[in-house]
Every structure is written in C-alpha cells, then in structure tokens.
PDB file of N, CA and C in Angstrom:
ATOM      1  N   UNK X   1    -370.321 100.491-154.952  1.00 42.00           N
ATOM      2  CA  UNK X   1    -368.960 100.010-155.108  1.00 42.00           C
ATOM      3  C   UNK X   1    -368.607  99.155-153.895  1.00 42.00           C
ATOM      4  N   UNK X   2    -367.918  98.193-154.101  1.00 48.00           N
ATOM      5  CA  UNK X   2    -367.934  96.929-153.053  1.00 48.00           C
ATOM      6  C   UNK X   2    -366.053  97.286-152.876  1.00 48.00           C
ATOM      7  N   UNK X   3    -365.793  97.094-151.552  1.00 49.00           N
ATOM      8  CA  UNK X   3    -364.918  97.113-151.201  1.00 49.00           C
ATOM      9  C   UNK X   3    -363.936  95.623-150.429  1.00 49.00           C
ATOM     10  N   UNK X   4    -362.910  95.513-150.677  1.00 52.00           N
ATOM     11  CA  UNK X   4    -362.107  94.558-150.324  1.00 52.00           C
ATOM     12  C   UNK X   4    -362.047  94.407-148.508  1.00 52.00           C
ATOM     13  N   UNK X   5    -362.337  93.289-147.983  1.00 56.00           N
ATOM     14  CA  UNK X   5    -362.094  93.001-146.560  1.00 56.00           C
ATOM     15  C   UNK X   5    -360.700  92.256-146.311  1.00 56.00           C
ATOM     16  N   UNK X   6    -359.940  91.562-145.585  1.00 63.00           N
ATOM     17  CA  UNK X   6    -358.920  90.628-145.473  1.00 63.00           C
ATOM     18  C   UNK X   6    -359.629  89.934-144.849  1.00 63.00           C
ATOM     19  N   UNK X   7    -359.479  88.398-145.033  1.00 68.00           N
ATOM     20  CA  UNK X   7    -360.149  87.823-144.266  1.00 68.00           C
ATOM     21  C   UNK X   7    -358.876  86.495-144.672  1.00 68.00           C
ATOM     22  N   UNK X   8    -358.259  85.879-143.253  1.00 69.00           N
ATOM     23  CA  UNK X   8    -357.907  85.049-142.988  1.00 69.00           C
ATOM     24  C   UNK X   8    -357.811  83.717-143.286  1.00 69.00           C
ATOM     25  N   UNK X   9    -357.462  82.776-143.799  1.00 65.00           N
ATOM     26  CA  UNK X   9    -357.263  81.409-144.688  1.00 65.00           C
ATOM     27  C   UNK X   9    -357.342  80.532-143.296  1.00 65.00           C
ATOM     28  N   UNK X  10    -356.635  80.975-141.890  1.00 72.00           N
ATOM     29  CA  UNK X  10    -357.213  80.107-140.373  1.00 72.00           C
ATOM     30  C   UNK X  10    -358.545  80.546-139.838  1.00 72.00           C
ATOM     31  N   UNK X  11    -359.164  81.321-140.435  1.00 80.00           N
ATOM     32  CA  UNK X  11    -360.675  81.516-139.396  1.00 80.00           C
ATOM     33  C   UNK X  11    -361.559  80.708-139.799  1.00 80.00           C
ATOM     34  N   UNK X  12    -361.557  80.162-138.775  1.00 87.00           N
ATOM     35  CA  UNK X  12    -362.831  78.649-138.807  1.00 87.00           C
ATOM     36  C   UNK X  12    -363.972  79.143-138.026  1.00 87.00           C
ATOM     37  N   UNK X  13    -364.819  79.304-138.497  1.00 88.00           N
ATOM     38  CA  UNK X  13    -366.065  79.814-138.050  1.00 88.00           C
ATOM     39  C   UNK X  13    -366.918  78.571-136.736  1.00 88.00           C
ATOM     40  N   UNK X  14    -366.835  77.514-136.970  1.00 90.00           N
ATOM     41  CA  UNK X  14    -366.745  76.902-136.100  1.00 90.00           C
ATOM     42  C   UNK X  14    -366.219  76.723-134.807  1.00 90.00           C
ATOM     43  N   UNK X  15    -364.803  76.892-134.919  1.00 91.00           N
ATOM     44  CA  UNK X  15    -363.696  77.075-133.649  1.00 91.00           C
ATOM     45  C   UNK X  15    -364.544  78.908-133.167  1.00 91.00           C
ATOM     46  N   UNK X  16    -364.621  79.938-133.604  1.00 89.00           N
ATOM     47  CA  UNK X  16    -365.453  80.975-133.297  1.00 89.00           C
ATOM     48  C   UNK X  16    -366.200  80.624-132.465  1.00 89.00           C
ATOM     49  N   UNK X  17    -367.314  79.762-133.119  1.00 92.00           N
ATOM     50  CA  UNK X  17    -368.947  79.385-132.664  1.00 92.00           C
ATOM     51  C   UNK X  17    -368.174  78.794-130.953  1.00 92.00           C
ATOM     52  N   UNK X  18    -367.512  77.509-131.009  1.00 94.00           N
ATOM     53  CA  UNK X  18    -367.454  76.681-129.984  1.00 94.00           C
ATOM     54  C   UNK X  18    -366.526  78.452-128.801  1.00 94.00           C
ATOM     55  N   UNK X  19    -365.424  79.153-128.932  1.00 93.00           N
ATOM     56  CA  UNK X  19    -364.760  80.084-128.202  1.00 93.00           C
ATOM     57  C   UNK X  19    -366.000  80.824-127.621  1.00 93.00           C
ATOM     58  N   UNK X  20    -366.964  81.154-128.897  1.00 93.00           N
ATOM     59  CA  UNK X  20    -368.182  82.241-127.910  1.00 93.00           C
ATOM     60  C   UNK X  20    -369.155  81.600-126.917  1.00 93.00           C
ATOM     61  N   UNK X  21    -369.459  80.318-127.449  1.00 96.00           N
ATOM     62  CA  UNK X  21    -370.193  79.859-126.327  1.00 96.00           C
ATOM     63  C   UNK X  21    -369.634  79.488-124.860  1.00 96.00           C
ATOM     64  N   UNK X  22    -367.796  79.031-125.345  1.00 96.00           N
ATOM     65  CA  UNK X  22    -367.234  78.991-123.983  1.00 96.00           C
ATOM     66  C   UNK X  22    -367.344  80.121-123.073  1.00 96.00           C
ATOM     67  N   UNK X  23    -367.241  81.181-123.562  1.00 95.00           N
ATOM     68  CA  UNK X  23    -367.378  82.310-122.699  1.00 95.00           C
ATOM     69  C   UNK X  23    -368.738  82.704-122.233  1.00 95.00           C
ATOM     70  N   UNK X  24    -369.845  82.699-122.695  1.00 96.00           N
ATOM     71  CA  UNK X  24    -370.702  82.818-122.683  1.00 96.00           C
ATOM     72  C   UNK X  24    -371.314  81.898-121.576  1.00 96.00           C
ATOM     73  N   UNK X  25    -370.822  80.326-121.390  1.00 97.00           N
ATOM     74  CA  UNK X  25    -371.252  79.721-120.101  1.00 97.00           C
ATOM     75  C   UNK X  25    -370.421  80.104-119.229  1.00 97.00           C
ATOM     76  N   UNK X  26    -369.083  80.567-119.537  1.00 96.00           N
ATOM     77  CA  UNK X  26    -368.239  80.997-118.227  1.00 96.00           C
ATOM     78  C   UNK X  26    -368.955  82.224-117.493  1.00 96.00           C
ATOM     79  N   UNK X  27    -369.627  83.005-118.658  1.00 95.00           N
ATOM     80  CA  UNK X  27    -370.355  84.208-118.007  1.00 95.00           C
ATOM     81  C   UNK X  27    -371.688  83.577-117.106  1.00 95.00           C
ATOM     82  N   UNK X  28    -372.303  83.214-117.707  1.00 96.00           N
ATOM     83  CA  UNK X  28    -373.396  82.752-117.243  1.00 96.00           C
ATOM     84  C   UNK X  28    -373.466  82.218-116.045  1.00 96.00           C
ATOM     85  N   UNK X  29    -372.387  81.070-115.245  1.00 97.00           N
ATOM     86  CA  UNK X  29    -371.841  80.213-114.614  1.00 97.00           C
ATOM     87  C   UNK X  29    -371.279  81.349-113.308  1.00 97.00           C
ATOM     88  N   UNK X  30    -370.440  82.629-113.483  1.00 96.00           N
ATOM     89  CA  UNK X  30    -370.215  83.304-112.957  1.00 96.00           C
ATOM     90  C   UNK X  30    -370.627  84.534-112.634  1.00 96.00           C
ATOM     91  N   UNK X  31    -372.269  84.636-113.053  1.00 94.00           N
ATOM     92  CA  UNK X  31    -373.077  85.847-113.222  1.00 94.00           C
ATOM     93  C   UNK X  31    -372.990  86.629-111.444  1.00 94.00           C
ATOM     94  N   UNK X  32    -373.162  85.334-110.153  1.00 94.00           N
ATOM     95  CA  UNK X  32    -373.093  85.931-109.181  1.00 94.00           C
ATOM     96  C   UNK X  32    -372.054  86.809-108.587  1.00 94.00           C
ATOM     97  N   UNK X  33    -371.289  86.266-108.903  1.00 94.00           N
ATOM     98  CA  UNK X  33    -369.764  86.751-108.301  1.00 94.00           C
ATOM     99  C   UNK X  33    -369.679  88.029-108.918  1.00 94.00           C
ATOM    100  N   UNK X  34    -369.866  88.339-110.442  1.00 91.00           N
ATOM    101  CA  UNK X  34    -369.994  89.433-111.381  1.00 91.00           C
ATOM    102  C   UNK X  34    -370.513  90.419-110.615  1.00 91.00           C
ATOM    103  N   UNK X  35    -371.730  90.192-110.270  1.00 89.00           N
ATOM    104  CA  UNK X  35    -373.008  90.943-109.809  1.00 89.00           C
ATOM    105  C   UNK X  35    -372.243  91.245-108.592  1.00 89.00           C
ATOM    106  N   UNK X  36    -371.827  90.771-107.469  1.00 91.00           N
ATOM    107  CA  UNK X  36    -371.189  90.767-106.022  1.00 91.00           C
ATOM    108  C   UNK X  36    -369.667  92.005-106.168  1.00 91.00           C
ATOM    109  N   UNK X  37    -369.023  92.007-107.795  1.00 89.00           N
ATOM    110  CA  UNK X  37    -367.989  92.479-107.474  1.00 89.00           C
ATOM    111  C   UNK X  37    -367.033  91.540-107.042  1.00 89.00           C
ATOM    112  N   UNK X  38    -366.839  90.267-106.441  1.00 94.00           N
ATOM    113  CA  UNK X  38    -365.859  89.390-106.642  1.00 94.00           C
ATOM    114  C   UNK X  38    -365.055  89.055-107.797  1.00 94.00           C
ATOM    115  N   UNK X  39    -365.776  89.070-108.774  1.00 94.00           N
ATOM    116  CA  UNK X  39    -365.030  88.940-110.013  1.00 94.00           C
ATOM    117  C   UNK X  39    -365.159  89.836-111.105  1.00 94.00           C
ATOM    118  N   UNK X  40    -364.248  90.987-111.955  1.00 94.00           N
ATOM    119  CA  UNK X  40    -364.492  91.525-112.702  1.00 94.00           C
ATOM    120  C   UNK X  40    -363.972  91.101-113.965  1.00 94.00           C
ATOM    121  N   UNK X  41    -365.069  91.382-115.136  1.00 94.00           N
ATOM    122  CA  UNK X  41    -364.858  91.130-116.397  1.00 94.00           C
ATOM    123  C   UNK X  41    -364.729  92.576-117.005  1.00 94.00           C
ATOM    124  N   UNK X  42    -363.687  92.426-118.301  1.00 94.00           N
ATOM    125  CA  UNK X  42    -363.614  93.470-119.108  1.00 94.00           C
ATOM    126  C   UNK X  42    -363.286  92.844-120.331  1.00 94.00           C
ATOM    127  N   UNK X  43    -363.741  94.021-121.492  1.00 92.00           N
ATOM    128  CA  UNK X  43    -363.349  93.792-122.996  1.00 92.00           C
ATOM    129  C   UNK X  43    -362.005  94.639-122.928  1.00 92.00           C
ATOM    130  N   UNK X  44    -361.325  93.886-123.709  1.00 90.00           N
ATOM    131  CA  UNK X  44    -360.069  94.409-124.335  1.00 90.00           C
ATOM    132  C   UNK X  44    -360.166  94.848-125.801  1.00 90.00           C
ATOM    133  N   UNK X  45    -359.635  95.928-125.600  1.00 88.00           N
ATOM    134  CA  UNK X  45    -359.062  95.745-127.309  1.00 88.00           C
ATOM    135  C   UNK X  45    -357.911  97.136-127.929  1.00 88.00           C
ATOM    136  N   UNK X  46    -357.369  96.632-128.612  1.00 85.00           N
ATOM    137  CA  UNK X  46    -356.488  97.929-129.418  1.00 85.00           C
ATOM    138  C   UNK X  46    -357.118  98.643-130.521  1.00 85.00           C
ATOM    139  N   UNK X  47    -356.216  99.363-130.652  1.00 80.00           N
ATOM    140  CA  UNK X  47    -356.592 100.595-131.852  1.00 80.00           C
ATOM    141  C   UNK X  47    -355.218 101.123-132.258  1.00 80.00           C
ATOM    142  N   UNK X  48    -355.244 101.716-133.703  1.00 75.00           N
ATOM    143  CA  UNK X  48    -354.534 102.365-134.127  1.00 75.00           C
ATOM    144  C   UNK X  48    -355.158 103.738-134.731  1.00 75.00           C
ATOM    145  N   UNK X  49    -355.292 104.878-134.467  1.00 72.00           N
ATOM    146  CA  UNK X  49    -355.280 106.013-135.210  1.00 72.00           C
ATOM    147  C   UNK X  49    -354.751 106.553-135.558  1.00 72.00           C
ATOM    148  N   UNK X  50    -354.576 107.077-137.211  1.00 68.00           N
ATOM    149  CA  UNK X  50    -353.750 107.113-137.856  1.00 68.00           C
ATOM    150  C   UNK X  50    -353.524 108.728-138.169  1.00 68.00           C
ATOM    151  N   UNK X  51    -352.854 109.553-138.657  1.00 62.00           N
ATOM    152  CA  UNK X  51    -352.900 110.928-139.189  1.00 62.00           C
ATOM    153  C   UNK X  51    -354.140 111.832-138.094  1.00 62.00           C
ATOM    154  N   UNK X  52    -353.925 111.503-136.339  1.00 50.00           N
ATOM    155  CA  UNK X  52    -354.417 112.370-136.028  1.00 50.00           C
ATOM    156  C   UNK X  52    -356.079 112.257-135.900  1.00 50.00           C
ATOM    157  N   UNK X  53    -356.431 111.449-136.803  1.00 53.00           N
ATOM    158  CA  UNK X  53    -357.993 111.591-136.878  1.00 53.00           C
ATOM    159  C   UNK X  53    -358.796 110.816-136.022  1.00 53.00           C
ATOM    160  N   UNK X  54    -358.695 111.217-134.782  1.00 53.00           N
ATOM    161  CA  UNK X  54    -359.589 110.566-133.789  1.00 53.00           C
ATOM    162  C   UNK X  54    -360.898 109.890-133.778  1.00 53.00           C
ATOM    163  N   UNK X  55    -361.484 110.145-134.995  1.00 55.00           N
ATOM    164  CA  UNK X  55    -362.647 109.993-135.621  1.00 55.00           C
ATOM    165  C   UNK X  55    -362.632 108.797-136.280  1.00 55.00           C
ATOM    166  N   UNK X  56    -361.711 107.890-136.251  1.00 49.00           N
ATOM    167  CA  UNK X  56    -361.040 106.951-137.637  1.00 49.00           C
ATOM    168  C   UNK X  56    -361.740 105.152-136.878  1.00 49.00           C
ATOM    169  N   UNK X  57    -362.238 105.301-135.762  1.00 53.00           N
ATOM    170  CA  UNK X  57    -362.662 104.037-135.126  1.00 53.00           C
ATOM    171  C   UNK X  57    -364.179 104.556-134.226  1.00 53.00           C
ATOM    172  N   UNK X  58    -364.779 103.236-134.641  1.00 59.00           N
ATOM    173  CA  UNK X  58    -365.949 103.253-133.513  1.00 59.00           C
ATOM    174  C   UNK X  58    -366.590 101.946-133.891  1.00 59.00           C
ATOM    175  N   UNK X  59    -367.990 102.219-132.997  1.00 60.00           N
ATOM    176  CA  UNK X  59    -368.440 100.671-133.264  1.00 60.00           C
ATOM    177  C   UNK X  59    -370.017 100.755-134.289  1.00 60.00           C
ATOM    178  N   UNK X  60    -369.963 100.208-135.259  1.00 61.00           N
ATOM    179  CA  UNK X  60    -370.846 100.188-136.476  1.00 61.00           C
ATOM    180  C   UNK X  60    -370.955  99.067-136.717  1.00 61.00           C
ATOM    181  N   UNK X  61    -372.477  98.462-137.806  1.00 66.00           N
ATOM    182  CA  UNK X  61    -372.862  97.538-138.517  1.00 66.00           C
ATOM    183  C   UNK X  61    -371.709  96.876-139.409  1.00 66.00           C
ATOM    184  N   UNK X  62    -371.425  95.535-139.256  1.00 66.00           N
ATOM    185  CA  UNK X  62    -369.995  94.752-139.933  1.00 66.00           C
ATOM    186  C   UNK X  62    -371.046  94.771-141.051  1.00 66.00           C
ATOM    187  N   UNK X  63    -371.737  94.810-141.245  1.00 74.00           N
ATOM    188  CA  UNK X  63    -371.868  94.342-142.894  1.00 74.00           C
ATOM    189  C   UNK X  63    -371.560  95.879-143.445  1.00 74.00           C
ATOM    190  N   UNK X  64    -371.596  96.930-143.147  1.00 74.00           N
ATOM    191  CA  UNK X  64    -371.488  98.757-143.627  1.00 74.00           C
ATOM    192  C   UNK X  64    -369.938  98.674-143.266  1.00 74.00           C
ATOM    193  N   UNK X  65    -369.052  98.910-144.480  1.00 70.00           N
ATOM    194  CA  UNK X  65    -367.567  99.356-144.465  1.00 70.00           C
ATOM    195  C   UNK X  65    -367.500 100.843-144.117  1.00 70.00           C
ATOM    196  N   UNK X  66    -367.138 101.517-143.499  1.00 63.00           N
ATOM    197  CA  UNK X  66    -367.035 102.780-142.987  1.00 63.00           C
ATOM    198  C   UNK X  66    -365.343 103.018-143.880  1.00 63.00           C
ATOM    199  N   UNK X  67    -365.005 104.277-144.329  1.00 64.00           N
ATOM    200  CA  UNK X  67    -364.050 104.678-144.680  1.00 64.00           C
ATOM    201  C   UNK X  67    -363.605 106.425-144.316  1.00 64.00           C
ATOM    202  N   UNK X  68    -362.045 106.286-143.836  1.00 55.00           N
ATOM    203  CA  UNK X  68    -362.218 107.838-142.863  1.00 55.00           C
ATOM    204  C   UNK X  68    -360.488 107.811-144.039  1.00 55.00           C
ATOM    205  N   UNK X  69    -360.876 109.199-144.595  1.00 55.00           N
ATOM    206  CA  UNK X  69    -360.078 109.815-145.668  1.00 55.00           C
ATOM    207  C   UNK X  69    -358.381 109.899-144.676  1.00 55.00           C
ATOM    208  N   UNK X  70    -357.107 109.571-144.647  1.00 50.00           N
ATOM    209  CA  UNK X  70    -356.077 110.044-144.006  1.00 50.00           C
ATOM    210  C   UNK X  70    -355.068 110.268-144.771  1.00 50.00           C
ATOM    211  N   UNK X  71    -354.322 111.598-144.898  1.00 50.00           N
ATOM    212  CA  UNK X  71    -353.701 112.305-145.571  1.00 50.00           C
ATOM    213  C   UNK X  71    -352.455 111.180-145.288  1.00 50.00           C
ATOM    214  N   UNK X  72    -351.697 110.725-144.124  1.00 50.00           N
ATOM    215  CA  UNK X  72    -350.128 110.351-143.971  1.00 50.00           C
ATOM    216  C   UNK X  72    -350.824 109.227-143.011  1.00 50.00           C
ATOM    217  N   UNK X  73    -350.695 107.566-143.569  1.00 56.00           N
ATOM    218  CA  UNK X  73    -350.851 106.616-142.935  1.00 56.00           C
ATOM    219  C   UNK X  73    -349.964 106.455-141.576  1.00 56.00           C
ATOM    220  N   UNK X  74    -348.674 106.389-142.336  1.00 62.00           N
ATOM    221  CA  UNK X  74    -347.446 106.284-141.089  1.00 62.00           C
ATOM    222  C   UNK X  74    -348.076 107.069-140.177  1.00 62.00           C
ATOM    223  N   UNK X  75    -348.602 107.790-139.699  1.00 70.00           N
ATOM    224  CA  UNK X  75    -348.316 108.517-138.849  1.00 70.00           C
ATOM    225  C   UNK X  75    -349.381 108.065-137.567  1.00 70.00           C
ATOM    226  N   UNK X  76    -349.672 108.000-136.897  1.00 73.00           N
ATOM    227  CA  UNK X  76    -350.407 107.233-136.102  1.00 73.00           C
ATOM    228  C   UNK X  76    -349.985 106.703-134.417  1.00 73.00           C
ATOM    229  N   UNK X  77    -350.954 106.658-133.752  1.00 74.00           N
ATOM    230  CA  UNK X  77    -350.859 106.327-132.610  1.00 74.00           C
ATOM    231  C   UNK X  77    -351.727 105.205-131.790  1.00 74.00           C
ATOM    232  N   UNK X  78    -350.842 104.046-131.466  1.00 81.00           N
ATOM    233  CA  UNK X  78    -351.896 102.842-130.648  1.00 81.00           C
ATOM    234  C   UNK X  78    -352.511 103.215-129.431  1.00 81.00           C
ATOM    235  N   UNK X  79    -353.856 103.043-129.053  1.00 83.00           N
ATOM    236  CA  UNK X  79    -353.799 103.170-127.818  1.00 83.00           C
ATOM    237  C   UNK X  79    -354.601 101.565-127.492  1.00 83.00           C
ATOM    238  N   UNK X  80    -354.711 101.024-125.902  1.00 88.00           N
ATOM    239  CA  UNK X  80    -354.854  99.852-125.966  1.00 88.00           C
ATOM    240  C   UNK X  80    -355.603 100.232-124.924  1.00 88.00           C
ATOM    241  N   UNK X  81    -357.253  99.740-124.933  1.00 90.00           N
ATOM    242  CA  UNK X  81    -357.975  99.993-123.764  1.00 90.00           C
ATOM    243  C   UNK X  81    -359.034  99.110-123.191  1.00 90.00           C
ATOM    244  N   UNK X  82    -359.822  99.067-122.196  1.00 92.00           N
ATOM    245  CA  UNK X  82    -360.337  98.048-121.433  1.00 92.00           C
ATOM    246  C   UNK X  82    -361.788  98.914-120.798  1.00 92.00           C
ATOM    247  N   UNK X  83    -363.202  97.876-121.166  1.00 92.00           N
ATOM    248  CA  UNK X  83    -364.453  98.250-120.742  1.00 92.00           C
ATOM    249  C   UNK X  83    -364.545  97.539-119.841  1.00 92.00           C
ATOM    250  N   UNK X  84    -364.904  97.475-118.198  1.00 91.00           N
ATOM    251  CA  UNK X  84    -365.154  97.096-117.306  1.00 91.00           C
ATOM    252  C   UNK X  84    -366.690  96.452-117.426  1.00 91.00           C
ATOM    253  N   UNK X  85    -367.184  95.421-117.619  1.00 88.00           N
ATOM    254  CA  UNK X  85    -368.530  95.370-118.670  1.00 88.00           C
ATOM    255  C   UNK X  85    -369.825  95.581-117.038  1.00 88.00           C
ATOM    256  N   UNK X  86    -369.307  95.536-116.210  1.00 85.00           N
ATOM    257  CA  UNK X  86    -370.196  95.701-114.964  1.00 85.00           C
ATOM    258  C   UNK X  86    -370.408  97.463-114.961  1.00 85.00           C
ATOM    259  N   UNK X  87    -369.435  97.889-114.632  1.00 87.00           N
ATOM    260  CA  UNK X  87    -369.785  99.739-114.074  1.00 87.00           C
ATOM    261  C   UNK X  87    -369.802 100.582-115.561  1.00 87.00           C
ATOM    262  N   UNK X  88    -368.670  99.901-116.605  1.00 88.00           N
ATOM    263  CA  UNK X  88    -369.017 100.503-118.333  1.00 88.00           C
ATOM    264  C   UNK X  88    -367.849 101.509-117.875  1.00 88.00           C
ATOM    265  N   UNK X  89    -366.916 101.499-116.330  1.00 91.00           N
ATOM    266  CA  UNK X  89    -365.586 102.787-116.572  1.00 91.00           C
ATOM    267  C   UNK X  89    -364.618 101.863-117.382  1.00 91.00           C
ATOM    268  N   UNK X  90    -364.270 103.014-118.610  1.00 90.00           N
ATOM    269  CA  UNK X  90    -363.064 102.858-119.256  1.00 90.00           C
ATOM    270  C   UNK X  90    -361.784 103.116-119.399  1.00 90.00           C
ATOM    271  N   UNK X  91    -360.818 102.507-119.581  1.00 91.00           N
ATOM    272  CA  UNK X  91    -359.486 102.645-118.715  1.00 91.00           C
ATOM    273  C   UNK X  91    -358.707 102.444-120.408  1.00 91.00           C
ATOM    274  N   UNK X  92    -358.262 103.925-120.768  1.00 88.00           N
ATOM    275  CA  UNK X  92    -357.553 103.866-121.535  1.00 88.00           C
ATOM    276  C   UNK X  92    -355.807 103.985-122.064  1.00 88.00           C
ATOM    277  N   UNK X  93    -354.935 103.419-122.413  1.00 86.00           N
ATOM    278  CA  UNK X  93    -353.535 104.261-122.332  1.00 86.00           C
ATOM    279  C   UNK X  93    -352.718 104.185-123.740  1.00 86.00           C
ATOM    280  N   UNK X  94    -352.173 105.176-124.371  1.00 82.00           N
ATOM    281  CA  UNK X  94    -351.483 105.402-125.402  1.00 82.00           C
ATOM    282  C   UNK X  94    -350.451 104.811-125.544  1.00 82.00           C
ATOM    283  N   UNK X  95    -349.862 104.521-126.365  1.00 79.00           N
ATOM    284  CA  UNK X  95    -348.597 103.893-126.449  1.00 79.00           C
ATOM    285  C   UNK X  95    -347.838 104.177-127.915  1.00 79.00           C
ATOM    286  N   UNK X  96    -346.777 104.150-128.213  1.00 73.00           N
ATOM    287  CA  UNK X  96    -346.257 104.719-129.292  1.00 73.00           C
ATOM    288  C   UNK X  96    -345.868 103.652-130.432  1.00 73.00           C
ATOM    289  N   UNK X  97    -346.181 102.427-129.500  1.00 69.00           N
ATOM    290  CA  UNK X  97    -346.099 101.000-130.834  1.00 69.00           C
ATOM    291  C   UNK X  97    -346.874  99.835-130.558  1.00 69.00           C
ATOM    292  N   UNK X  98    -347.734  99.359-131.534  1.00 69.00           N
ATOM    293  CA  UNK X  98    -347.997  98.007-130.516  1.00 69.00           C
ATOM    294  C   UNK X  98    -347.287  96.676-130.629  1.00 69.00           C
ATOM    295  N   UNK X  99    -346.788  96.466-129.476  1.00 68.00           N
ATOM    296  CA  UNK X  99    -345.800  95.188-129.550  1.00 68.00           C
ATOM    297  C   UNK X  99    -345.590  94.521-128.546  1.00 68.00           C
ATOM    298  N   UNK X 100    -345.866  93.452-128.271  1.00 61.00           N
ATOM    299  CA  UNK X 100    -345.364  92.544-127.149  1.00 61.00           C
ATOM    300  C   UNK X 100    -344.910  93.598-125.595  1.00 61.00           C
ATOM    301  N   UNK X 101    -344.043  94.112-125.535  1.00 64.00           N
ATOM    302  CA  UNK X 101    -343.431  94.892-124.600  1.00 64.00           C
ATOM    303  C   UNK X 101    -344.668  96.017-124.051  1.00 64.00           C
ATOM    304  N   UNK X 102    -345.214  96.395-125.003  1.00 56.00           N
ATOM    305  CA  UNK X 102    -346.357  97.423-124.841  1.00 56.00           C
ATOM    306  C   UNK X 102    -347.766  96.857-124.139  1.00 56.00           C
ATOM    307  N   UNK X 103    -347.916  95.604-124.501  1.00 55.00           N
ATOM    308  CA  UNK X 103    -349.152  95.263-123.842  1.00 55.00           C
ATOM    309  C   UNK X 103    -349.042  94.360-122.729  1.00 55.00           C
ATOM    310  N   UNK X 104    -348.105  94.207-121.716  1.00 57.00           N
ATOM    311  CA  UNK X 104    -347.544  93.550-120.785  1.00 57.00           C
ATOM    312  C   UNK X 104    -347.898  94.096-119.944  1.00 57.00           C
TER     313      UNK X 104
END
C-alpha cells in the first residue's frame, strides 16, 4: 500500500542541487578553522511529537515511509535542537509552540 507524501509546487530540485553544493564548498573551504575550533558548525532542526510518543521521529531511509499510530494529534510538543557536527554534543530545548518568537 503506497502512501501519500506532500510535496511542494516551489521545490526546484535544481535550486536544492546549486544550495548543497554551496555549503558543501563553504565546508570544504573552511575545513581548517572547523578542525582548529575557530569556527563551529551545527545542524538545526525542529520536531514535533505528538500524543507523548517519543518514538514518533528519527532518522530512516526517505524512500521507507515510517508510520507511528497516535491516539490525540493535538496534543504534542516542539522541541528545536542543534548537532554540533565536530564533537556530535547535542543541545536540545522544548518549547510549547513553534513560532517565530520561539526560535529567536
């Protein structure tokens, strides 16, 4: 059984291609400083878990849809967190909405 994705009417796979390689020479370009600790890089990203189920996010194969059963959607909590991609410490914090004000 094949399941429905959303997928965006602005994602230009192109504009993608050209954003990853920008970063990718910015990394490259700045590998010393990285390495030195002068400059730190991290991934960002949010989450929402919903009904409690802590279990409801991780990182898996995009082509495999993962589906986690939740009794009460509403109910849920953002948290918004950051991988330090040099040492891998993660710096996480909860928040009760995600919105402009919250990720400031």
């Amino acid at each position: 059984m094949a399941s429905g994705q959303k997928k965006s009417p602005l994602h230009d796979e192109w504009v993608v291609q050209q954003h990853n390689q920008m970063i990718n020479d910015w990394l490259k370009q700045n590998q010393g400083e990285m390495e030195n600790g002068s400059i730190r890089v991290f991934a960002l990203d949010e989450c929402h878990v919903c009904a409690g189920d802590i279990c409801g996010y991780g990182w898996g194969d995009r082509q495999e849809r993962r589906e986690v059963e939740v009794d009460n959607y509403r109910n849920s909590q953002t948290y918004y967190g950051a991988a330090d991609c040099h040492s891998g410490e993660v710096i996480l914090s909860a928040y009760q909405t995600a919105n402009t004000p919250s990720n400031n």
